[in-house]
Coordinates of C-alpha atoms in Angstrom, one line a residue:
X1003 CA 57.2 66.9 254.4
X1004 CA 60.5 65.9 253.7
X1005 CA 61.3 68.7 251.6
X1006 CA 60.0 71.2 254.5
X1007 CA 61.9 69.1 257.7
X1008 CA 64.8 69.9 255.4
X1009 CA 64.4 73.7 255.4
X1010 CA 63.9 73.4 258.8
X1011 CA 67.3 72.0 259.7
X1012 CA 68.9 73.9 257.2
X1013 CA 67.1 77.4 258.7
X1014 CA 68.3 76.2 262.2
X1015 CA 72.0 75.6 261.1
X1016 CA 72.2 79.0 259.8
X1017 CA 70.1 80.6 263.0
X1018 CA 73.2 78.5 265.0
X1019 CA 76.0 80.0 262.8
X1020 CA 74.3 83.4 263.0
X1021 CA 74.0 83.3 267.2
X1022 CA 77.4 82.1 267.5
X1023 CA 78.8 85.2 265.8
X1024 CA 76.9 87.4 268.1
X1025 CA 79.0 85.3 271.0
X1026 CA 81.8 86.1 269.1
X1027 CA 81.1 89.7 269.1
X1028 CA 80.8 90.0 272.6
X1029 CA 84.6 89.2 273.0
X1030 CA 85.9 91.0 270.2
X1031 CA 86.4 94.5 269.5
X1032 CA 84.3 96.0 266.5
X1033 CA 87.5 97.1 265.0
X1034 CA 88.8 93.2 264.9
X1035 CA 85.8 91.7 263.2
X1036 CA 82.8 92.8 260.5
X1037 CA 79.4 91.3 260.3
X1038 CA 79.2 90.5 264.1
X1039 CA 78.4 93.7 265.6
X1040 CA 75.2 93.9 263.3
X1041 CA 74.5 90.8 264.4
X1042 CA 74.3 91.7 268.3
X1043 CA 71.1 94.1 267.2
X1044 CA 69.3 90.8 266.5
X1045 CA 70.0 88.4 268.9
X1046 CA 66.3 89.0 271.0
X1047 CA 65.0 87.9 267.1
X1048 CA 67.6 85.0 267.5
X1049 CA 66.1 83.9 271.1
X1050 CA 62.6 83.5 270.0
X1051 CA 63.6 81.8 267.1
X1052 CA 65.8 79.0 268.9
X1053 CA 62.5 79.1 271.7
X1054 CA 60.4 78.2 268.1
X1055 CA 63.3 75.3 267.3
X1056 CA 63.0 73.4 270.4
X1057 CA 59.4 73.3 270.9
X1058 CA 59.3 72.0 267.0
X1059 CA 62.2 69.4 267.3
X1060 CA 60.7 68.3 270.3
X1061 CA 57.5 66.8 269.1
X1062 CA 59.2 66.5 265.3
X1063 CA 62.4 65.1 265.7
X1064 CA 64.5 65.3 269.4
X1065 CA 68.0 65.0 268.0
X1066 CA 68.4 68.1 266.6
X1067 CA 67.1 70.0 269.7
X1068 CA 71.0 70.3 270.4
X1069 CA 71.1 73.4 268.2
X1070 CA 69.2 75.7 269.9
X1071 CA 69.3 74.4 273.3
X1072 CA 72.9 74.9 273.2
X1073 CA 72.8 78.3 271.9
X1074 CA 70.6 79.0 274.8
X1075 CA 72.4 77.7 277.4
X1076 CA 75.7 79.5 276.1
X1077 CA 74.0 82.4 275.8
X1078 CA 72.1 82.7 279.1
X1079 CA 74.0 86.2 280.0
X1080 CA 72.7 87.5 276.7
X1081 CA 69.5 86.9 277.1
X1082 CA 69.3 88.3 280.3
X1083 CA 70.7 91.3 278.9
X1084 CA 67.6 92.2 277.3
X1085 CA 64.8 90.0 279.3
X1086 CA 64.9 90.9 283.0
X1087 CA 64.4 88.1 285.6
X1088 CA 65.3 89.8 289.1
X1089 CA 62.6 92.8 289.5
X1090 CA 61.5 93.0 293.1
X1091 CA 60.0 95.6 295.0
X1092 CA 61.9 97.4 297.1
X1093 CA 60.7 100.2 300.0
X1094 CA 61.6 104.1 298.9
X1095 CA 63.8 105.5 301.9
X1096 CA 63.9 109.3 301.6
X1097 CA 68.2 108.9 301.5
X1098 CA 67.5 106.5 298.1
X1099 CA 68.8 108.5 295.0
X1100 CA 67.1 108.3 291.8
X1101 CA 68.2 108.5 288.4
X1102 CA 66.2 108.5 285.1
X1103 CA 67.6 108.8 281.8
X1104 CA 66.0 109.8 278.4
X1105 CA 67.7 110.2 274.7
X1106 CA 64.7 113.3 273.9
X1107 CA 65.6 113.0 270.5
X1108 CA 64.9 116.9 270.3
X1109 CA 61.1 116.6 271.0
X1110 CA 60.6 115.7 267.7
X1111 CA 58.4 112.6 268.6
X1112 CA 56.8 114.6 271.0
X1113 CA 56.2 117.8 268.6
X1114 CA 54.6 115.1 266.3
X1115 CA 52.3 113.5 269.0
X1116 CA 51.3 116.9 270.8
X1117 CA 52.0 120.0 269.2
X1118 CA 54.7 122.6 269.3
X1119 CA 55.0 123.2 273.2
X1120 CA 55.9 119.9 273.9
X1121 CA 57.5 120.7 276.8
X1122 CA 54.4 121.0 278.9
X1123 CA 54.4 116.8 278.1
X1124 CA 57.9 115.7 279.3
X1125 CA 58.0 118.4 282.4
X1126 CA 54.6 116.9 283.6
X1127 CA 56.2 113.0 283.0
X1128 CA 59.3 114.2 285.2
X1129 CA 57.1 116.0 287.9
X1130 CA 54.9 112.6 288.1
X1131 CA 57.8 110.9 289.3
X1132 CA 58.4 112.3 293.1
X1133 CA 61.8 109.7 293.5
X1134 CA 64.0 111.2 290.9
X1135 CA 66.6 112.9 292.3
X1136 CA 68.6 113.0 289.0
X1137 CA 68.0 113.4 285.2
X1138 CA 69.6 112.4 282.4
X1139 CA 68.8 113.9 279.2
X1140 CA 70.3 113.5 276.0
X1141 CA 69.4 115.2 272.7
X1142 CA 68.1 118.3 274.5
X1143 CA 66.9 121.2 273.1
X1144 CA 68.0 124.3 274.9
X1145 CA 65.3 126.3 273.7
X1146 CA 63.3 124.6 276.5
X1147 CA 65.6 125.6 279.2
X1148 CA 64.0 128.4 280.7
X1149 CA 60.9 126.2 280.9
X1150 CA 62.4 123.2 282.6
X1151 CA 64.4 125.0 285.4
X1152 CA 61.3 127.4 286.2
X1153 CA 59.2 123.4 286.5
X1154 CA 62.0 121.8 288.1
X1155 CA 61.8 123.3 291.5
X1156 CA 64.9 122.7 293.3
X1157 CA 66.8 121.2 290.0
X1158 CA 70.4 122.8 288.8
X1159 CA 71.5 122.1 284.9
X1160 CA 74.9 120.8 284.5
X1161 CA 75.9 121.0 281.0
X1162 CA 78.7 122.6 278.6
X1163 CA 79.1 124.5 275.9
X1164 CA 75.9 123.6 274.2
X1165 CA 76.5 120.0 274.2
X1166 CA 73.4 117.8 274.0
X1167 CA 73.7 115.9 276.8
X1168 CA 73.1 117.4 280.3
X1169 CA 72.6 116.4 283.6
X1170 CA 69.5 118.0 286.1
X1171 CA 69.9 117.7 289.6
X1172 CA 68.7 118.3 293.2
X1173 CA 71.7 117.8 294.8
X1174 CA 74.3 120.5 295.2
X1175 CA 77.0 120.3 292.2
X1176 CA 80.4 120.4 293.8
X1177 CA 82.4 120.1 289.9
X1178 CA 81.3 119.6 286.3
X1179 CA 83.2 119.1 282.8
X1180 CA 83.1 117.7 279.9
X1181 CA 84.5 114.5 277.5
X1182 CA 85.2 115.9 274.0
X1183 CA 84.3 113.9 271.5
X1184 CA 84.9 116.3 269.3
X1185 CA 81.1 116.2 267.6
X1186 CA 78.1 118.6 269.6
X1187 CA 75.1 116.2 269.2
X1188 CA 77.1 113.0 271.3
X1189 CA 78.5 114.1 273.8
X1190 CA 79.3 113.1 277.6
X1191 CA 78.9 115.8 280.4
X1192 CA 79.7 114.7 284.0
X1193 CA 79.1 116.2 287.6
X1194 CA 80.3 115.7 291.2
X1195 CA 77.4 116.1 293.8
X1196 CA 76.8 115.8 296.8
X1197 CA 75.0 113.5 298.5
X1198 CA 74.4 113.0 302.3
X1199 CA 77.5 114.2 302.8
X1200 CA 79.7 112.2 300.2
X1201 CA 80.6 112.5 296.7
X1202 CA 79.4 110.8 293.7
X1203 CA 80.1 111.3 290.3
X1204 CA 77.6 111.1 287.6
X1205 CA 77.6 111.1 283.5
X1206 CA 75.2 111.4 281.1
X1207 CA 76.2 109.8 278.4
X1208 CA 75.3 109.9 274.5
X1209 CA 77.6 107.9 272.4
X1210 CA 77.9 107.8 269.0
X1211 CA 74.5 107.2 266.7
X1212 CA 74.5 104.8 263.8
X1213 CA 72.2 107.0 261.5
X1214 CA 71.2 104.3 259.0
X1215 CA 67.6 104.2 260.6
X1216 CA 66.3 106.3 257.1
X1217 CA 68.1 103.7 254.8
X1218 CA 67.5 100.3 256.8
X1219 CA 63.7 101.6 256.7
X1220 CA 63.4 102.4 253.3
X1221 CA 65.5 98.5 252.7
X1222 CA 62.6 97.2 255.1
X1223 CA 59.5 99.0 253.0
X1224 CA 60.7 97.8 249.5
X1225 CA 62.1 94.2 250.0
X1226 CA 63.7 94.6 246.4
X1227 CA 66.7 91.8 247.4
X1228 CA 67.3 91.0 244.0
X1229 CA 68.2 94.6 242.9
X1230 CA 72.0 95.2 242.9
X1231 CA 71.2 98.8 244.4
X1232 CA 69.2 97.1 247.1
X1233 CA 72.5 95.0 248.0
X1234 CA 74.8 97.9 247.1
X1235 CA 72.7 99.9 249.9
X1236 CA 72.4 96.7 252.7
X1237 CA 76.7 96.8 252.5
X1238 CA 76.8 100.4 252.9
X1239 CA 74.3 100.0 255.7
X1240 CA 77.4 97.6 257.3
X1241 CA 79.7 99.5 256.8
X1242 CA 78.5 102.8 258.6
X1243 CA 77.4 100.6 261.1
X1244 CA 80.5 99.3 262.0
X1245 CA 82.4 102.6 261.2
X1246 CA 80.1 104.5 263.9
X1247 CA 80.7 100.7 266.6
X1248 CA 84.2 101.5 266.2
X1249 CA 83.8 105.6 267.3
X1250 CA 81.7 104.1 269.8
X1251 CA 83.9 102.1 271.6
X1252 CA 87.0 104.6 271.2
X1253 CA 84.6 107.8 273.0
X1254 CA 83.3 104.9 275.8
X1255 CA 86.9 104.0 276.6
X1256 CA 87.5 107.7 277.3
X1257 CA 84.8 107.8 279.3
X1258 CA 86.2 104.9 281.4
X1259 CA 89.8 105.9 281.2
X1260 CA 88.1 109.4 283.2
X1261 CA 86.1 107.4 285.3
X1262 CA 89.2 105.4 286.8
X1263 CA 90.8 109.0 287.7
X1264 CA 88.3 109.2 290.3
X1265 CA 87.5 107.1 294.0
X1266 CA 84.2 108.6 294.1
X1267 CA 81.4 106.6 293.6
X1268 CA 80.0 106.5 289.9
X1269 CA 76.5 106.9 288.4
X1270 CA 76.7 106.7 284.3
X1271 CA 73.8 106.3 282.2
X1272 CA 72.7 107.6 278.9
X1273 CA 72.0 106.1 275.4
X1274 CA 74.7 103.7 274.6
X1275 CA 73.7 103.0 270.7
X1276 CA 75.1 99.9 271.5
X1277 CA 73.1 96.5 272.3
X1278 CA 73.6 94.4 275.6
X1279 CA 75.9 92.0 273.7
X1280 CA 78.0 93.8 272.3
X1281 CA 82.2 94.5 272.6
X1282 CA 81.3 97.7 274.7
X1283 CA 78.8 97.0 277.3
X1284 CA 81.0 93.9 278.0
X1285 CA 84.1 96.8 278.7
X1286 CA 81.5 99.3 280.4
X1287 CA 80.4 96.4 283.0
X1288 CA 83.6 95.0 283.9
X1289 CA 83.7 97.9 286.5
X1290 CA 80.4 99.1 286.2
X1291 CA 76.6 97.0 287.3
X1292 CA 73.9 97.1 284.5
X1293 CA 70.9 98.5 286.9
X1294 CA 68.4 96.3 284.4
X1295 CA 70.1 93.1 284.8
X1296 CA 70.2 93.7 288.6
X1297 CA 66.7 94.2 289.2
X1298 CA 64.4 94.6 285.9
X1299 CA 61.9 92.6 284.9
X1300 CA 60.5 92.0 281.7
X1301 CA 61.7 93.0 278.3
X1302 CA 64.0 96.1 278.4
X1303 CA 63.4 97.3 275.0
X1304 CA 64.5 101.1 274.9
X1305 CA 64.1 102.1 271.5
X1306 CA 61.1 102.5 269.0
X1307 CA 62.4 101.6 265.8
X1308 CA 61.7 98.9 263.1
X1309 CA 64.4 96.2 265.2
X1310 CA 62.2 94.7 268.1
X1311 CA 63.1 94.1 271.9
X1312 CA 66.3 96.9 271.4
X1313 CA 68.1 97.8 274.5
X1314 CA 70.7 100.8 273.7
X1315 CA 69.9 103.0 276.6
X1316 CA 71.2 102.1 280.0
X1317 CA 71.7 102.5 283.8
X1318 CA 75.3 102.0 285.4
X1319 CA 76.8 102.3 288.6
X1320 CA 80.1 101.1 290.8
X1321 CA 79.7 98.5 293.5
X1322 CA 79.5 101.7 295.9
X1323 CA 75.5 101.3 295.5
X1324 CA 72.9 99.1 296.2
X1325 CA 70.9 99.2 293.2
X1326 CA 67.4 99.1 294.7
X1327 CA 64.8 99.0 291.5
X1328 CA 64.8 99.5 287.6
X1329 CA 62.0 100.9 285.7
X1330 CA 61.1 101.4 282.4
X1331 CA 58.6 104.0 281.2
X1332 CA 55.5 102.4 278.3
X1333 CA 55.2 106.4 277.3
X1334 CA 55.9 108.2 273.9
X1335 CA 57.7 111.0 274.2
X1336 CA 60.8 109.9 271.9
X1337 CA 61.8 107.3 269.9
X1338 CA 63.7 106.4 272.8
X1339 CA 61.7 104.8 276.2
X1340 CA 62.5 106.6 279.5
X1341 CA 64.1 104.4 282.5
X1342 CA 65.0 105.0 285.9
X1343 CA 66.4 103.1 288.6
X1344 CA 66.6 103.8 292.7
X1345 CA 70.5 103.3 294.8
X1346 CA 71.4 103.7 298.2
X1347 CA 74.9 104.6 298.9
X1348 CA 76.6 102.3 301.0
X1349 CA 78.8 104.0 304.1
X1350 CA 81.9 102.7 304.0
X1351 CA 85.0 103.7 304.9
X1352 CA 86.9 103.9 302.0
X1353 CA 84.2 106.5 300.0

């Protein structure tokens, strides 16, 4: 028993070590540091574990309860990045504007699930949902175009030169363009519309992806840890990974930098790539509101892949709304999850 307490404390020292560098992270740059912005993909993993920690040091042994219940005290605004504890109901008024958002990832996962014409599935998700005023689609394949303006009654297409990401929308586009990243797959397309008489701006957002889901899988399949390959291929894993965190960060601060040219009210949402404690979304929401930790409720994992409770895709918008609801979708028609959430524009004089 002694032997076993022993693990214990030492697997809980490490778990403390391992959470405060995901703290870290959230103050520093990915270009200033290394390991930590991997670490931020696993803090929801982190949480439970320090939830296990206290209930076992609490009938085991009370003193060392300090671990964990420090790390999740300090971390509160972390874990309320990825579990929602605000979601209310709130009544639909016909001047509320709704936005969803969904990475499409090409219809692949659908094509796999459904068949070819897998746009009959998404278009009849989207026509289910009578409060959306604005769609957000990322990863789109423009061979379904035709298809989704001719369902779409009353929807216009914002997007540019081919880019991926692009914007549908009922209200009447008043300007559109384009941040370059300088790649065609991520990409940021944005649109002024106009809404009850004022002006909002909205993006739709796709920043840089880590691709290292094929090697991290294969990793995860064969569990070889004592193969020098195996190790060789784990370091290269952290290495892309923070290669791509640092391209993230640069094409979000762009996206900022052309957000602070305007006074209109701001919508952005999209898939982030990035967790909820990470560098970025810290910069993102020091002008921006996180729709999910406003009014969600639940776990807001967005993405299907082998790392649980992921949140990379999100809802943003200036203190100009009242953000009214978040929802996300339980339905498989990516590898990403679809979410939407409800605002009412506040009149004031200023807009």
């Amino acid at each position: 028993m002694a032997i076993i307490k022993k693990l214990f404390i030492a697997t809980n020292i490490i778990l403390f070590i391992a959470t405060i560098g995901v703290y870290i992270n959230y103050f520093v740059p990915p270009d200033k540091n290394w390991i930590f912005p991997v670490l931020g993909l696993f803090f929801p993993i982190f949480f439970f574990l320090h939830c296990f920690f206290v209930v076992l040091w609490l009938f085991q042994d009370v003193k060392w309860m300090w671990l964990s219940t420090f790390c999740i005290l300090l971390g509160w605004n972390h874990t309320t990045g990825f579990i929602g504890l605000t979601g209310s109901r709130a009544e639909i008024h016909k001047t509320d504007i709704g936005l969803l958002t969904l990475n499409t990832h090409f219809f692949k996962e659908a094509e796999k699930k459904y068949g070819k014409n897998t746009g009959n599935e998404i278009l009849s998700f989207l026509e289910s949902i009578n409060t959306i005023d604005i769609i957000n689609l990322q990863e789109f394949p423009f061979k379904y175009e035709a298809q989704f303006l001719e369902r779409l009654q009353g929807y216009e297409i914002i997007k540019t030169e081919n880019k991926r990401a692009v914007i549908f929308s009922k209200y009447p586009v008043l300007a559109k363009g384009e941040i370059n990243f300088g790649t065609q797959t991520n990409s940021c397309v944005w649109a002024d519309l106009q809404v009850e008489g004022q002006t909002i701006r909205v993006y739709s957002i796709h920043l840089q992806s880590n691709s290292i889901a094929e090697r991290t899988d294969n990793i995860l399949d064969n569990l070889q840890f004592r193969k020098k390959q195996t190790w060789g291929k784990s370091i290269e894993i952290l290495r892309k990974y923070r290669r791509n965190a640092i391209v993230r960060h640069k094409q979000a601060k762009l996206i900022l930098d052309h957000a602070k040219k305007t006074d209109f009210p701001i919508l952005m949402a999209g898939d982030l790539n990035e967790p909820p404690n990470s560098n970025l979304i810290r910069m993102v929401s020091k002008d921006l509101n996180d729709a999910f930790k406003a009014k969600a409720k639940g776990i807001g994992s967005t993405y299907g892949g082998r790392i649980p409770f992921l949140r990379i895709d999100y809802i943003f918008a200036s203190d100009h709304f009242e953000i009214k609801d978040y929802k996300t979708y339980s339905i498989s028609l990516s590898d990403h999850l679809p979410i939407s959430a409800r605002f009412k524009l506040k009149r004031e004089k200023n807009i």
